[in-house]
Short mmCIF file of C-alpha atoms in Angstrom, two decimals:
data_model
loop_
_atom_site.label_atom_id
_atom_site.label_comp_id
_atom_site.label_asym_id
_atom_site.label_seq_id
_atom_site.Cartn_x
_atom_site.Cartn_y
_atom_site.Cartn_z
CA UNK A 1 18.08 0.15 -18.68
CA UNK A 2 15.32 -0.70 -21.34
CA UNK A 3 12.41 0.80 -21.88
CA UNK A 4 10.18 -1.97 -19.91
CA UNK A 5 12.43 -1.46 -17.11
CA UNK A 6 12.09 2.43 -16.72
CA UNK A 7 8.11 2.16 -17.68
CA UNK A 8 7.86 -0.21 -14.94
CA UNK A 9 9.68 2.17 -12.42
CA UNK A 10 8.23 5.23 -13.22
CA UNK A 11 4.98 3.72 -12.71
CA UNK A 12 6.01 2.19 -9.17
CA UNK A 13 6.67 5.58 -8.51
CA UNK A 14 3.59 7.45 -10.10
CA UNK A 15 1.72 4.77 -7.57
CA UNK A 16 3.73 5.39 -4.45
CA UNK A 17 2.61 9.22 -4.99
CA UNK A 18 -0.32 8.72 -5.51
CA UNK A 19 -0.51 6.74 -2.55
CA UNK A 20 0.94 8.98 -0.64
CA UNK A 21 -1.65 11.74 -1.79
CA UNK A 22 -4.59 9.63 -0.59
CA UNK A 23 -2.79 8.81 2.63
CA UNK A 24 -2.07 12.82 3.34
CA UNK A 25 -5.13 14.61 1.91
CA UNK A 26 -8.11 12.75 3.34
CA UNK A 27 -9.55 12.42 6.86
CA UNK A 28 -11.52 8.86 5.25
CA UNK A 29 -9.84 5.82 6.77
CA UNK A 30 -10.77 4.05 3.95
CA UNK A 31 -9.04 6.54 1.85
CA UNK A 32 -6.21 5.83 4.28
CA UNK A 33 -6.14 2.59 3.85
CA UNK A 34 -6.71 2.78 0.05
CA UNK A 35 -3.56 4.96 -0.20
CA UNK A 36 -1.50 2.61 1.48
CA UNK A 37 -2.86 -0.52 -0.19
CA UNK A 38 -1.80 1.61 -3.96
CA UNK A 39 1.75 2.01 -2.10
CA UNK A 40 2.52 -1.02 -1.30
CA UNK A 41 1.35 -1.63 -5.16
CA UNK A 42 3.83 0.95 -6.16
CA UNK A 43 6.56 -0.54 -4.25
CA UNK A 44 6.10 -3.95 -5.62
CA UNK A 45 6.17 -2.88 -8.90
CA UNK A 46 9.37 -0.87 -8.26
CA UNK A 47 10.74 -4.29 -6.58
CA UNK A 48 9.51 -5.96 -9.97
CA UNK A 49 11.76 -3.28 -12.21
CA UNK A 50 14.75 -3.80 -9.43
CA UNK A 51 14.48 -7.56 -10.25
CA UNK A 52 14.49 -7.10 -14.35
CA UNK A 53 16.93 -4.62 -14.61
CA UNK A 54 19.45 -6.63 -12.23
CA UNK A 55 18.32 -9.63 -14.43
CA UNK A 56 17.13 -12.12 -11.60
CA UNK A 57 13.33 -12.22 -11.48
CA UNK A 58 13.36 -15.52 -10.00
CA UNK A 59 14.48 -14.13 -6.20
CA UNK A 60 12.07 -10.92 -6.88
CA UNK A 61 9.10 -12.64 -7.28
CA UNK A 62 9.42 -14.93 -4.37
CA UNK A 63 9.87 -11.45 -2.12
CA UNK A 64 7.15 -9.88 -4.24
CA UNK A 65 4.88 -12.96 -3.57
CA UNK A 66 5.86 -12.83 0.42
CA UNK A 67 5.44 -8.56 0.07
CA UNK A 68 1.56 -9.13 -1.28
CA UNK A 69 0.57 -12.28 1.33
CA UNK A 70 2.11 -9.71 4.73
CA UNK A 71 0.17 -6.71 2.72
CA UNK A 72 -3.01 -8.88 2.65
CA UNK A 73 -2.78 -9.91 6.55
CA UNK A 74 -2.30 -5.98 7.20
CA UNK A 75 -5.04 -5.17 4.75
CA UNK A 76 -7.62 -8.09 6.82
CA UNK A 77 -6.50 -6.42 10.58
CA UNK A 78 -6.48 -3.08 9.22
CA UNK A 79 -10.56 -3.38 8.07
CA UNK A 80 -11.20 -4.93 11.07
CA UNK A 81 -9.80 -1.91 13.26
CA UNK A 82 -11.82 0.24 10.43
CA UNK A 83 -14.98 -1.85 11.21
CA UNK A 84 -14.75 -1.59 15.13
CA UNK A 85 -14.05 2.48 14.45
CA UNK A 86 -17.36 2.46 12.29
CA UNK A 87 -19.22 0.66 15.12
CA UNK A 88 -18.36 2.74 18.30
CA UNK A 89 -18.09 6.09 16.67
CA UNK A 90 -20.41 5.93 13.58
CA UNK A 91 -17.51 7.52 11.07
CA UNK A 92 -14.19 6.93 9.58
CA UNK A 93 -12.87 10.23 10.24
CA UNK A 94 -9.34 9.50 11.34
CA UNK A 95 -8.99 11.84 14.49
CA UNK A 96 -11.30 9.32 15.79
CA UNK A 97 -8.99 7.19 16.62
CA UNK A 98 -6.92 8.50 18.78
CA UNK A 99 -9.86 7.41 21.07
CA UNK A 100 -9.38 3.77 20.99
CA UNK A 101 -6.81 3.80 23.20
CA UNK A 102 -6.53 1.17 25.58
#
C-alpha cells in the first residue's frame, strides 16, 4: 500500500464516522441527512482507495460516478420529505415522522 492509498482510506473512514456521529447524535433531520450525505462521501472515497490500491481506477470511477448520481436522486427525495415535514409540523425534529404514515 502507498502512502496516497492509506491517506485516502483513513480519510474514507474518518468521514464515514463522522457521518455516523451526525446521523446518531442529533434529533435535526437536516443533521440527518447531512450525516448521511458525509457517508456516502466517506464511502466513495474508500471505493476511490479500493480502486488505486487494486490498480484499476478506470472501473472505480465509473461506480463512483453511478454511487454520486443515485446519492444525488436520494439527496433531491430526501429534502423533499424534509420540506413536507417542515410544512405540516413546523420542525425537523425526527420523532416527527413517525407521523407521516400513510
Amino acid at each position: 500500500m502507498t502512502e496516497e492509498t492509506i491517506l485516502l482510506l483513513l480519510s474514507g473512514l474518518l468521514l464515514f464516522m463522522v457521518g455516523v456521529y451526525l446521523m446518531f447524535a442529533y434529533r435535526n433531520l437536516l443533521r440527518v441527512i447531512l450525516g448521511v450525505e458525509v457517508m456516502a462521501k466517506g464511502v466513495t472515497l474508500v471505493l476511490l482507495a479500493a480502486g488505486v490500491f487494486r490498480g484499476s481506477v478506470e472501473y472505480i470511477q465509473s461506480l463512483i460516478v453511478t454511487f454520486i448520481i443515485v446519492e444525488t436522486i436520494l439527496a433531491a427525495v430526501v429534502l423533499a420529505i424534509t420540506f413536507v415535514a417542515q410544512r405540516i409540523y413546523n420542525s425537523l425534529d425526527i420523532r416527527n415522522l413517525s407521523k407521516l404514515k400513510g
